XYZ file of C-alpha atoms in Angstrom:
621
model
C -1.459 -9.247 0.622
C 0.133 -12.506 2.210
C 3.794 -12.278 3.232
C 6.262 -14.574 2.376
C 9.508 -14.953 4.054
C 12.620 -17.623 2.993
C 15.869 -17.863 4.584
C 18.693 -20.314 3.495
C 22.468 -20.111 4.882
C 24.296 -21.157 7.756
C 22.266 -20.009 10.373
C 19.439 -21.199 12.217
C 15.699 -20.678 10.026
C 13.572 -20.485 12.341
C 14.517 -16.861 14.237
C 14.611 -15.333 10.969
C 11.265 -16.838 9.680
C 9.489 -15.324 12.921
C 10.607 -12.086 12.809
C 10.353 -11.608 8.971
C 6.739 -12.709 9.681
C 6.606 -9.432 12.663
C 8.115 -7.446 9.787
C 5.066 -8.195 6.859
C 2.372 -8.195 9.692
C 0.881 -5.490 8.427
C -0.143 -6.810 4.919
C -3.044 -8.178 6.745
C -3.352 -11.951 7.040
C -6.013 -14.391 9.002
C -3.099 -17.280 10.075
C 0.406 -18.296 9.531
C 2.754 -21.387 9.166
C 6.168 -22.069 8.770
C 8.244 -25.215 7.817
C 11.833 -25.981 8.426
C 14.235 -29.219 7.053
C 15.004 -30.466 10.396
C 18.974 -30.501 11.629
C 18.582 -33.683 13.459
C 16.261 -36.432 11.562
C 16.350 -34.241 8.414
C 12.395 -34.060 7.394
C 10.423 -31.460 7.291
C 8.347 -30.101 10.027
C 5.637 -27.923 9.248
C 3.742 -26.014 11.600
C 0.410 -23.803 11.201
C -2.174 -21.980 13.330
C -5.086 -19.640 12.844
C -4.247 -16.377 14.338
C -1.483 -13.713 14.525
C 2.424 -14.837 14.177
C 2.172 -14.815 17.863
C -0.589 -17.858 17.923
C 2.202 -19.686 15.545
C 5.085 -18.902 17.774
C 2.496 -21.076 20.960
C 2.153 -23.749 18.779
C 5.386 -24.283 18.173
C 6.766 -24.047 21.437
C 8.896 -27.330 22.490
C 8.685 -28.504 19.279
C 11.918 -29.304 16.766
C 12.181 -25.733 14.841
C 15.971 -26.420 13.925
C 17.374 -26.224 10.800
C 19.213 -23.929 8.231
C 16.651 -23.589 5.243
C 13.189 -22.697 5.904
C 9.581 -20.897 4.381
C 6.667 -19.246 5.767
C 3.746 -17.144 5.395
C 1.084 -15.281 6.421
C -2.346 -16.041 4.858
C -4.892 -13.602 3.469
C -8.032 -15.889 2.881
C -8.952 -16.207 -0.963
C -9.560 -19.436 -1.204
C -11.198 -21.542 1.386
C -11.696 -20.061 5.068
C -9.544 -18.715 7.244
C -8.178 -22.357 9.148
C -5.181 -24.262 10.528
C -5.991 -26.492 7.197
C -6.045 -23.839 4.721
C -2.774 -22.257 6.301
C 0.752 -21.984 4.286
C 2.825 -24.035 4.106
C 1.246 -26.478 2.243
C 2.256 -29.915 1.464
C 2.522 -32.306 -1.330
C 0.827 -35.501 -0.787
C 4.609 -37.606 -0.325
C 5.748 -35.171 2.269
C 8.256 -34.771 0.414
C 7.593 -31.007 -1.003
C 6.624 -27.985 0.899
C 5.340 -24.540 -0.708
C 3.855 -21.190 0.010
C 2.004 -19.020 -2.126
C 0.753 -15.234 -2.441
C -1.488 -14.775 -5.394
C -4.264 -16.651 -7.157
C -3.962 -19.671 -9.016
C -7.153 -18.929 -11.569
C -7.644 -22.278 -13.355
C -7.126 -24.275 -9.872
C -10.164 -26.322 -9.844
C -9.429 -27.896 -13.215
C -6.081 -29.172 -12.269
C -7.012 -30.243 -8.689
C -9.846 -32.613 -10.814
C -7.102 -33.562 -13.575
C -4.528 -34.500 -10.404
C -7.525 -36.589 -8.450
C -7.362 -38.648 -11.799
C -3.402 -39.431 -11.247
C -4.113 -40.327 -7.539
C -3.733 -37.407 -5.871
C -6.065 -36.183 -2.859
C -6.522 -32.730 -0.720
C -6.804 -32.064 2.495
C -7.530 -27.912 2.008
C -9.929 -25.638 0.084
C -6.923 -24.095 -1.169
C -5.679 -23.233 -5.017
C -2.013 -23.287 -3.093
C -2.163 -27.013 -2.323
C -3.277 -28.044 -6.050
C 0.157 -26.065 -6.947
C 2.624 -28.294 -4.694
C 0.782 -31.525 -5.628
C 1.201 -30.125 -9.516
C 5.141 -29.903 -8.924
C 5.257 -33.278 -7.125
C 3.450 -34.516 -10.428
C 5.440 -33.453 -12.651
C 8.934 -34.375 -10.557
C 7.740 -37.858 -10.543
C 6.297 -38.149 -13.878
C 9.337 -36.788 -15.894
C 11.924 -37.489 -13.354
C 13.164 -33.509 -13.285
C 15.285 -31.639 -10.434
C 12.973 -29.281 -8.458
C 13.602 -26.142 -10.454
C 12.704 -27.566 -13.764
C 9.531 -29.298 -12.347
C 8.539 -25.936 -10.901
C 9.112 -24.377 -14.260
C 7.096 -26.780 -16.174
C 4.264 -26.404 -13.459
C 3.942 -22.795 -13.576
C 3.926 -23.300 -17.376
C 0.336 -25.207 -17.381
C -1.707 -22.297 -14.486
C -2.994 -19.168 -15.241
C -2.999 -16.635 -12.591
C -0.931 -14.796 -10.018
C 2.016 -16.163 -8.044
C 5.036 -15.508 -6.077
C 5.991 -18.643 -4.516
C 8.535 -20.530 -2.327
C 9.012 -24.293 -2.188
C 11.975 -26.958 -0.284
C 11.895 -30.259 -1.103
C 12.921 -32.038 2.100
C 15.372 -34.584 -0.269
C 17.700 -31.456 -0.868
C 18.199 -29.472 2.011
C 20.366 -27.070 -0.086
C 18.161 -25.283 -2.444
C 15.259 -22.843 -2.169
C 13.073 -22.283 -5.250
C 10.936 -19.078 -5.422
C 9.244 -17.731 -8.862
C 7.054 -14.793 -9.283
C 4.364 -13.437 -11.548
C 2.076 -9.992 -10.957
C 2.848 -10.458 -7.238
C 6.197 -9.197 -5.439
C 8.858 -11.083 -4.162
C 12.662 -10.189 -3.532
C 15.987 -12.109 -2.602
C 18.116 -11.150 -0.162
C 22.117 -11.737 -1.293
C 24.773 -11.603 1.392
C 28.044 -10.675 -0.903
C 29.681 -14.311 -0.672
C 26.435 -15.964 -0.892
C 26.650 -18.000 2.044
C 22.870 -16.863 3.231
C 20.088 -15.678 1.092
C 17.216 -14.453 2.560
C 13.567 -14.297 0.669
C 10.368 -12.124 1.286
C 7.489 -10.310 -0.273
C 9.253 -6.598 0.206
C 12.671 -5.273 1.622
C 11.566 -5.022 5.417
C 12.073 -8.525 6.490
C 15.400 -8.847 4.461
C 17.134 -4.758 5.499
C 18.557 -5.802 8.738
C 20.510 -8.426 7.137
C 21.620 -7.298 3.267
C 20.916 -3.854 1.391
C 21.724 -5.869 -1.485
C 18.644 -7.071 -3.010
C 17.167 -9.238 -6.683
C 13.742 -7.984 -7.424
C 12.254 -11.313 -9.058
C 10.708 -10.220 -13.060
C 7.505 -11.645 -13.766
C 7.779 -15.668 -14.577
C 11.242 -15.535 -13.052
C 12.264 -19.298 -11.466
C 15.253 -17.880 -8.666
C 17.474 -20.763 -7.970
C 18.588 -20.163 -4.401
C 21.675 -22.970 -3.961
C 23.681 -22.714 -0.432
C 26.989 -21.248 -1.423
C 26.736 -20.662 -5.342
C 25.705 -18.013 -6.761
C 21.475 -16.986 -7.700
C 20.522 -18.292 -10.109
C 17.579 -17.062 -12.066
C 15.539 -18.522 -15.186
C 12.616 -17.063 -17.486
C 9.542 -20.443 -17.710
C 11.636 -21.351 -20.935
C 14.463 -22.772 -18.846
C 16.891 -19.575 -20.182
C 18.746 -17.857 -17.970
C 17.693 -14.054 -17.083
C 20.675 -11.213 -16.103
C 19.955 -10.348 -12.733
C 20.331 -6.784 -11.268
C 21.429 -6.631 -7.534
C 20.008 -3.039 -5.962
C 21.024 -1.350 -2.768
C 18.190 -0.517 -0.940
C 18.053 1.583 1.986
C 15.111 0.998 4.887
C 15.142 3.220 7.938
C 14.509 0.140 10.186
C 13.518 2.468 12.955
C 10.359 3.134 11.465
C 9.590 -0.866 12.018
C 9.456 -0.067 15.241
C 6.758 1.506 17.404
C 9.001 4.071 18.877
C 7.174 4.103 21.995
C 3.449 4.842 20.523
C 1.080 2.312 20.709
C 0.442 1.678 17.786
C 2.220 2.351 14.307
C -0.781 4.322 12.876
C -0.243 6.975 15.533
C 3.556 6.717 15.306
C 3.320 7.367 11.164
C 0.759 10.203 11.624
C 3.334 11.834 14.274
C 5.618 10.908 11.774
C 4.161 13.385 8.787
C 6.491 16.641 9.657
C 9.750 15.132 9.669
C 8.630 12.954 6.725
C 6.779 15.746 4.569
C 10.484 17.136 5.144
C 11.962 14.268 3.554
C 9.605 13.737 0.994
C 10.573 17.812 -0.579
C 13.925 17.428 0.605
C 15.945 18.316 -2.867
C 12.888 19.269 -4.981
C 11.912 22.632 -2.675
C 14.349 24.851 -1.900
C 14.679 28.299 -0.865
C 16.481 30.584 -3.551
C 15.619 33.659 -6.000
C 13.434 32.832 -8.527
C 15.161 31.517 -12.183
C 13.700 29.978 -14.628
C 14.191 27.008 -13.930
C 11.746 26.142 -11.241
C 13.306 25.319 -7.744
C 11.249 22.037 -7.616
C 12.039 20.099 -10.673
C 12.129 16.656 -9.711
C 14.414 14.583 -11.468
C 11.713 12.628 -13.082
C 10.372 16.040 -15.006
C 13.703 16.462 -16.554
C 13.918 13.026 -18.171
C 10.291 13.063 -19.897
C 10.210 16.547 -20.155
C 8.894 17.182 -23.860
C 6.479 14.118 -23.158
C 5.125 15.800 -20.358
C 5.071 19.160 -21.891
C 3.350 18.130 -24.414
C 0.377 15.630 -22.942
C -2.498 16.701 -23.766
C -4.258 14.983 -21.019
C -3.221 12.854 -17.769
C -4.938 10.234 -16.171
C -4.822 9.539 -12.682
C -4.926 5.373 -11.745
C -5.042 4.339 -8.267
C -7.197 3.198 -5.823
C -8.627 3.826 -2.571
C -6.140 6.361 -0.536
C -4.328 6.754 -3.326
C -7.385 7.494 -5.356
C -8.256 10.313 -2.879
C -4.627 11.891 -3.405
C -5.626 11.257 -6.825
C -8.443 13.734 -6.761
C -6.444 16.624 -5.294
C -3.721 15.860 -7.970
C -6.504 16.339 -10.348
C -7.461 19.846 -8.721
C -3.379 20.798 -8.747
C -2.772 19.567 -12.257
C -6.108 21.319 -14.192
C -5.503 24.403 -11.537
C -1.553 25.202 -11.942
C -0.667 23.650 -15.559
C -4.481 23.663 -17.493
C -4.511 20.118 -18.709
C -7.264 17.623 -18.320
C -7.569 15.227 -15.840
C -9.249 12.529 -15.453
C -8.840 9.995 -12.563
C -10.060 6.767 -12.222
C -10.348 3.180 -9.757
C -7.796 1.413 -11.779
C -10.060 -1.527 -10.757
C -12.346 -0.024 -13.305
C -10.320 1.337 -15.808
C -8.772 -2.082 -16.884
C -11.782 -3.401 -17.875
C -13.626 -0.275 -19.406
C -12.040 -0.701 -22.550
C -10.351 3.207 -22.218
C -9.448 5.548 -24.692
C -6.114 5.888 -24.443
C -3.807 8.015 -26.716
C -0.100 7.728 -27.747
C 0.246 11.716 -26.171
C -1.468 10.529 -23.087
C 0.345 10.589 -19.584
C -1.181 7.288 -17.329
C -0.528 8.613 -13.391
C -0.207 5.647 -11.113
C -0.221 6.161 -7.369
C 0.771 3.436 -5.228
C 1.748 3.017 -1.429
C 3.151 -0.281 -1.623
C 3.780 0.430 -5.545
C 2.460 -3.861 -5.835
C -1.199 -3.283 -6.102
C -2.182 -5.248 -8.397
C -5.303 -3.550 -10.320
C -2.941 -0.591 -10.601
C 0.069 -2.623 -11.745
C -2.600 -4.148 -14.685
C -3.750 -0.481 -15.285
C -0.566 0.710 -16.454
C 0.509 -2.357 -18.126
C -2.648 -2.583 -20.440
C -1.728 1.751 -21.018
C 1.656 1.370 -21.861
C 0.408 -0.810 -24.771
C -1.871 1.794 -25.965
C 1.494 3.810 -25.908
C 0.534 6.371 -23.090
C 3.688 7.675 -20.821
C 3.535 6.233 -17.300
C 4.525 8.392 -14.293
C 4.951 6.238 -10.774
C 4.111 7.735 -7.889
C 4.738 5.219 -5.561
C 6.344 4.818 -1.351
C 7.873 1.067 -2.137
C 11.401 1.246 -3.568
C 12.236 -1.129 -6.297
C 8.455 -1.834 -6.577
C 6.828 -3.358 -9.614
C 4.620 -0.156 -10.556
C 8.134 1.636 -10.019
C 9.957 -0.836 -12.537
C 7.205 -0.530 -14.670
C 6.950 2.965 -14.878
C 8.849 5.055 -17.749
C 9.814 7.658 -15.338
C 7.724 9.288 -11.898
C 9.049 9.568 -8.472
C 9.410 8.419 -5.288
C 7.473 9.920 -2.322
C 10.215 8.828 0.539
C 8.041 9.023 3.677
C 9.559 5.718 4.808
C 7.272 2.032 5.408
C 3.955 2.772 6.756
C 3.373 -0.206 8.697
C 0.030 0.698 9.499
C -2.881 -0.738 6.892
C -4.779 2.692 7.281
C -2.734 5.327 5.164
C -1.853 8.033 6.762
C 1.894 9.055 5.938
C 1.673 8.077 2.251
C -1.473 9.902 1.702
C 0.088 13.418 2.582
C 2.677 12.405 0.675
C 1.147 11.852 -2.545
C -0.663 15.141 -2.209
C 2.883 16.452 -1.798
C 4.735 14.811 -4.358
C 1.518 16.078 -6.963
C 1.584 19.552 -5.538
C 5.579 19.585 -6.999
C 4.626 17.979 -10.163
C 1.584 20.609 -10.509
C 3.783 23.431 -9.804
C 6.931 22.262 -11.963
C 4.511 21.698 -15.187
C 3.036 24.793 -14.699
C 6.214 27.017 -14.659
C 7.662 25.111 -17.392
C 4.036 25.649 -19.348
C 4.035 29.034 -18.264
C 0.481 28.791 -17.166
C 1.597 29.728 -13.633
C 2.543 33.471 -12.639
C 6.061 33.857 -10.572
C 4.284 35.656 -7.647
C 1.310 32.555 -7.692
C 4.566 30.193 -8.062
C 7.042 31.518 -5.202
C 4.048 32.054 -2.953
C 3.054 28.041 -3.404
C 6.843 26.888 -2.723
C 7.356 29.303 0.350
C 3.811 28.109 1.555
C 4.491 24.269 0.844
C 8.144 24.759 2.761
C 5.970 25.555 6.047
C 3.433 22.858 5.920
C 5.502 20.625 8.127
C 5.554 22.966 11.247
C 1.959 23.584 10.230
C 1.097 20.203 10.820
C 2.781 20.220 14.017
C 0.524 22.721 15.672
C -2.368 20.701 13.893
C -0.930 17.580 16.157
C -0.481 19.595 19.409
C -4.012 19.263 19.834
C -4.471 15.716 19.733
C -5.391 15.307 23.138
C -8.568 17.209 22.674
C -9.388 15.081 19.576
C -8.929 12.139 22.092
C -11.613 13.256 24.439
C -13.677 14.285 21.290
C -13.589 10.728 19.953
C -14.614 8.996 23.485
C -18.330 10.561 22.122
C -18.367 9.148 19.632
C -17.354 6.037 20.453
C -20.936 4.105 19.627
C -21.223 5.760 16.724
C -23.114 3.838 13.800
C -22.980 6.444 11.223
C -20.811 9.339 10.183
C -21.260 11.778 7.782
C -18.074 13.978 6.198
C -18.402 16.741 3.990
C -16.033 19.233 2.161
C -16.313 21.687 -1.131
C -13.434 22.139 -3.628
C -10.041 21.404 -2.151
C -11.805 19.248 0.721
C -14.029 17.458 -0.640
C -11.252 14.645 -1.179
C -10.346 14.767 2.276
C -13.984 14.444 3.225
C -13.798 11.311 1.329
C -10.275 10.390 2.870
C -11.517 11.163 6.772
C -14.989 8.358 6.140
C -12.768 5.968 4.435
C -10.441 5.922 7.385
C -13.205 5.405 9.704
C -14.598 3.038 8.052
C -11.074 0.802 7.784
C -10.118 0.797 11.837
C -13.286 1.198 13.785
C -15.920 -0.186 11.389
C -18.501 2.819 11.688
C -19.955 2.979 8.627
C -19.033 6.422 7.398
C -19.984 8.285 3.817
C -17.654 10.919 2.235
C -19.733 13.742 -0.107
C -19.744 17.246 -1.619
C -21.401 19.459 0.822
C -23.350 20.161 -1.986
C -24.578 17.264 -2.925
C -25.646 16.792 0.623
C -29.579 18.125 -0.535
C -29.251 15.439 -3.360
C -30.188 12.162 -0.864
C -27.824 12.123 2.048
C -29.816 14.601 4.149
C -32.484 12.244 4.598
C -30.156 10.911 7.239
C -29.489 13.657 9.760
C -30.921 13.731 12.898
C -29.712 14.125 16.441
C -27.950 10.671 16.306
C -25.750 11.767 13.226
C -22.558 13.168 13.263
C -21.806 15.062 10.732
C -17.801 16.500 9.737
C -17.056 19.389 7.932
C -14.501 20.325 6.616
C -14.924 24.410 6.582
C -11.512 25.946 5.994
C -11.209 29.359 4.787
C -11.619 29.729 0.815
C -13.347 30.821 -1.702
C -16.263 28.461 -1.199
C -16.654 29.350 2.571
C -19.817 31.424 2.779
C -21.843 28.183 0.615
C -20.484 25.505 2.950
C -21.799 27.621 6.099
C -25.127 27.293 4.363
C -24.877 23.530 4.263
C -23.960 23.684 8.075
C -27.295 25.777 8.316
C -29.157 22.765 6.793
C -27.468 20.404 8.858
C -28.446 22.377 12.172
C -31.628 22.416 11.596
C -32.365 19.045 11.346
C -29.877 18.535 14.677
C -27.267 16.879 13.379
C -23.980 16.726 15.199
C -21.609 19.048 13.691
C -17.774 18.722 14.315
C -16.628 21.277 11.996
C -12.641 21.618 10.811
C -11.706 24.805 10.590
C -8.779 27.990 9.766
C -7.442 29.282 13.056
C -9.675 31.982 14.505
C -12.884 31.234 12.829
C -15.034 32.330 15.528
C -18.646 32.417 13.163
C -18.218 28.081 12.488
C -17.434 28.186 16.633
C -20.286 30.035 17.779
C -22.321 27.509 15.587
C -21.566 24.446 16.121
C -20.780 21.884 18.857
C -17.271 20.871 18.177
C -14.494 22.585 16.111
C -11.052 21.466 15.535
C -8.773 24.454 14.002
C -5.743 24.174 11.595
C -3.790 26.516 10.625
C -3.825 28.859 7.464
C -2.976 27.586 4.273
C -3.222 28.639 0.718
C -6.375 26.928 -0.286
C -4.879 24.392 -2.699
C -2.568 23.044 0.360
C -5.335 23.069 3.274
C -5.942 19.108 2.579
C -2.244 18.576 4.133
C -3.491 20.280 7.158
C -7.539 19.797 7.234
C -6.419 15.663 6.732
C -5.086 15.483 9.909
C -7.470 15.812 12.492
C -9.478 12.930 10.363
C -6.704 10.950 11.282
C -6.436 11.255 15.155
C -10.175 11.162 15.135
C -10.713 7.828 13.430
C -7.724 6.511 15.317
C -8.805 7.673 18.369
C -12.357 6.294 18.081
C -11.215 2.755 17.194
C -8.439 3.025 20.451
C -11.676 3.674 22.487
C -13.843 0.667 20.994
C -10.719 -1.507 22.158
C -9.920 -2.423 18.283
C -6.892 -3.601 16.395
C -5.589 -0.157 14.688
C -2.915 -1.155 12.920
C -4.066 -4.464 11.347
C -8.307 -3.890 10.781
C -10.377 -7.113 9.899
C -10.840 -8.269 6.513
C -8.075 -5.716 5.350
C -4.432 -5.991 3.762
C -2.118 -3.371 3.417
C -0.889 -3.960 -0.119
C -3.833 -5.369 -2.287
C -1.827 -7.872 -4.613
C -3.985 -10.000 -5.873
C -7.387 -8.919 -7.820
């Protein structure tokens, strides 16, 4: 959720700090602060504000930002309210020490009372500042370097962490550590500069090559030498240098407004990349044409499950549900899919022959990442289906996949979501034609249809003018109702979640069905109500629940299959996609929820791609 961002090398800090903090605006965050060990009267200078990056950049106009080692962060409240107090950096109570935190320190308030008893006093709400005092302590009381104090400190608190501290008597080392919350260093090859942040985006533009800090990893970050890294027991850990590859373009707006439109613009050339070497074109073998690499390695495991459950939450839960549907449809094996917010503490039945599914955007969220750890003990398979490369789900995986649509910069999924439902569509089919539960004609017809999705979408986004007068209607809005059957009812889910997130209309997904079962009691002329009607086999019952909806006058803005002229001569706003197989229509019938929940928040004048209250990657409980 908060972003952290480190730089230490030969270069001026502050620059780097700033734009690393552009680069993780989208986590979400309520004010920022960085600190730099001043060139010229070599002390610290630390500098906060409540507010975007852009507030902190005011502040610290005219002031001394010089220096070649620096931290900051962006804060996502937890603990104590969003304030130029409560911002990151924090500082020990000498001066001397300065420290930012993402995560939660659980056990805070008792050391913050054991610490007043040594002298120490607060000046935040924070469970960051108890941390920097609780390194200062034990510095001074055992008369240790930084690193080892830092160890010993993160020895005695119980929680999550991924931290960065300076102390302002050694302006050549950096310490950062890390446990259940992400943070990666930056290595330039002859280690003159190292560069530190919560993800890859910040660091890209300067080094591909890139340490993924282990949980309870102390990093060592010395100007010149070489990283150093160390488990809490003071022994040193083998560190693995990747090469990652970010398309910094998509950091950039590309001349959209916003980076929500930009990524849902973005889905045909992305969906593209995303089947690029699993899907291809050529006479059917036996061997599937889409066999992703990740099938191949755990195939007998797979083969063999005899049930899969899905872990994720919110988007990802949605994709979730269509994976369920794709899965039970194409290769007959249970399903079962469930908030991994939930399943970690519902004491599950897991078997040893079980496959654990864990979807992830950011591949860092953190009731996800404790799903699968607490199911690989059980000894279930776990299969990553995650966006972030070199992310901790993705490390912690035993095999899965990458869905390569690029960073989505925007906190409302858009790009990741049809992605998922992509990546699961290959899975389904590849299980099934290994299974055999999966005719050739039902397979090749799938593949063919999946390979056109992306000019499908296309047409769906040619009409995204007309969904931007539609939304101006709309605009003051205090309910919304979405509804789907089958295939759609995820998406009706996915289409009110995304209203909710960026214009704050309250907005409930349900089975059409289920519609009789309590909802109805809230249509009337000042409800809208979205279907989502597309051709299949369900078609004839979800006119009927149209029928229901008219006569109470409700709104209706149905979505529906190109040419449906019965939905258009009966209600008062349709949107059409284009024909689809019915187990691909959600890549298509999504859509159109997207524009329309962007395009309603645009018109209420509010913040698309960074929402109140919201982060984009939920890493901390």
């Amino acid at each position: 959720m908060c972003g952290i961002v480190g730089y230490i090398g030969n270069k001026e800090a502050y620059p780097i700090l700033i734009k690393g903090l552009q680069r993780l605006e989208y986590r979400g965050y309520d004010s920022a602060g960085c600190a730099m060990l001043s060139a010229k009267k070599h002390k610290l200078n630390v500098y906060k504000a409540k507010g975007k990056v852009s507030d902190l950049v005011k502040f610290a106009e005219g002031k001394d930002v010089s220096g070649s080692i620096g931290i900051a962060h962006t804060r996502w409240a937890t603990h104590g309210v969003p304030s130029e107090v409560n911002a990151h950096p924090h500082v020990s109570q000498s001066g001397n020490l300065t420290l930012v935190h993402n995560g939660i320190i659980e056990n805070y308030a008792t050391l913050r009372e054991q610490l007043k008893k040594h002298g120490f006093s607060f000046k935040s709400e924070t469970d960051t500042e108890v941390l920097v005092q609780l390194i200062e302590y034990v510095m001074e009381k055992n008369a240790v370097d930084l690193p080892t104090a830092v160890r010993v400190a993160l020895g005695k608190v119980y929680g999550a962490y991924a931290i960065a501290v300076i102390d302002s008597r050694n302006p050549n080392v950096l310490v950062a550590a890390r446990k259940s919350s992400p943070l990666a260093v930056g290595v330039v090859d002859d280690n003159s500069e190292f560069f530190l942040a919560s993800d890859a985006s910040p660091i890209a533009e300067y080094t591909n090559h890139i340490v993924y800090l282990k949980d309870e990893e102390v990093a060592v970050i010395e100007r010149g030498e070489q990283l150093r890294v160390y488990n809490l027991s003071g022994e040193k850990s083998e560190t693995e240098i990747k090469e990652v590859d970010v398309d910094l373009s998509m950091l950039d707006h590309e001349g959209f407004p916003h980076f929500m439109l930009k990524e849902i613009f973005d889905q045909p050339n992305v969906l593209r990349d995303c089947m690029s070497g699993r899907v291809i074109e050529s006479p059917f073998t036996h061997h599937p044409d889409v066999l992703l690499s990740a099938v191949r390695g755990h195939r007998r495991e797979l083969l063999q499950a005899k049930r899969f459950v899905i872990v994720s939450c919110g988007t990802s839960w949605h994709a979730g549900l269509i994976g369920k549907q794709l899965i039970e449809h194409f290769c007959r094996i249970p399903v079962e899919v469930a908030y991994a917010s939930e399943f970690r503490y519902s004491n599950p039945v897991i078997e040893p022959n079980d496959v654990v599914m864990a979807i992830s955007q950011s591949g860092e969220t953190a009731d996800t990442l404790a799903a699968i750890q607490m199911a690989k003990e059980k000894g279930a398979l776990i299969f990553g289906i995650v966006n972030g490369v070199g992310s901790s789900i993705a490390r912690e995986s035993d095999t899965g996949t990458y869905i390569h649509v690029g960073p989505e910069i925007g906190v409302a999924s858009t790009k990741a979501f049809t992605g998922q439902v992509a990546v699961l569509t290959m899975i389904a089919l590849a299980l099934g034609m290994a299974k055999g539960t999966i005719e050739e004609d039902e397979f090749e017809e799938t593949i063919k249809e999946l390979q056109l999705i992306p000019d499908k979408i296309k047409k769906v986004l040619e009409q995204n003018d007309k969904i931007q007068k539609l939304a101006v209607k709309f605009t003051f809005a205090h309910n919304f109702l979405y509804l789907g059957r089958g295939w759609n009812y995820p998406v009706a889910l996915e289409g009110a979640l995304k209203l909710k997130e960026i214009s704050y209309i309250h907005a409930e997904g349900y089975p059409a069905a289920e519609m009789k079962h309590g909802p109805i009691a809230l249509v009337d002329e000042e409800m809208p109500v979205v279907f989502i009607a597309t051709h299949h086999k369900l078609y004839r019952k979800i006119i009927s629940n149209m029928q229901e909806v008219i006569s109470r006058k409700g709104h209706i803005i149905a979505i529906v299959t190109e040419g449906d002229e019965e939905i258009k001569n009966m209600v008062d706003e349709v949107i059409e996609v284009p024909q689809t197989l019915a187990c691909l229509a959600p890549l298509l019938s999504v859509i159109p929820l997207q524009l329309l929940s962007y395009h309603v928040a645009v018109a209420k004048g509010l913040n698309v791609d960074q929402p109140r209250n919201l982060a984009k990657s939920v890493t901390v409980e």
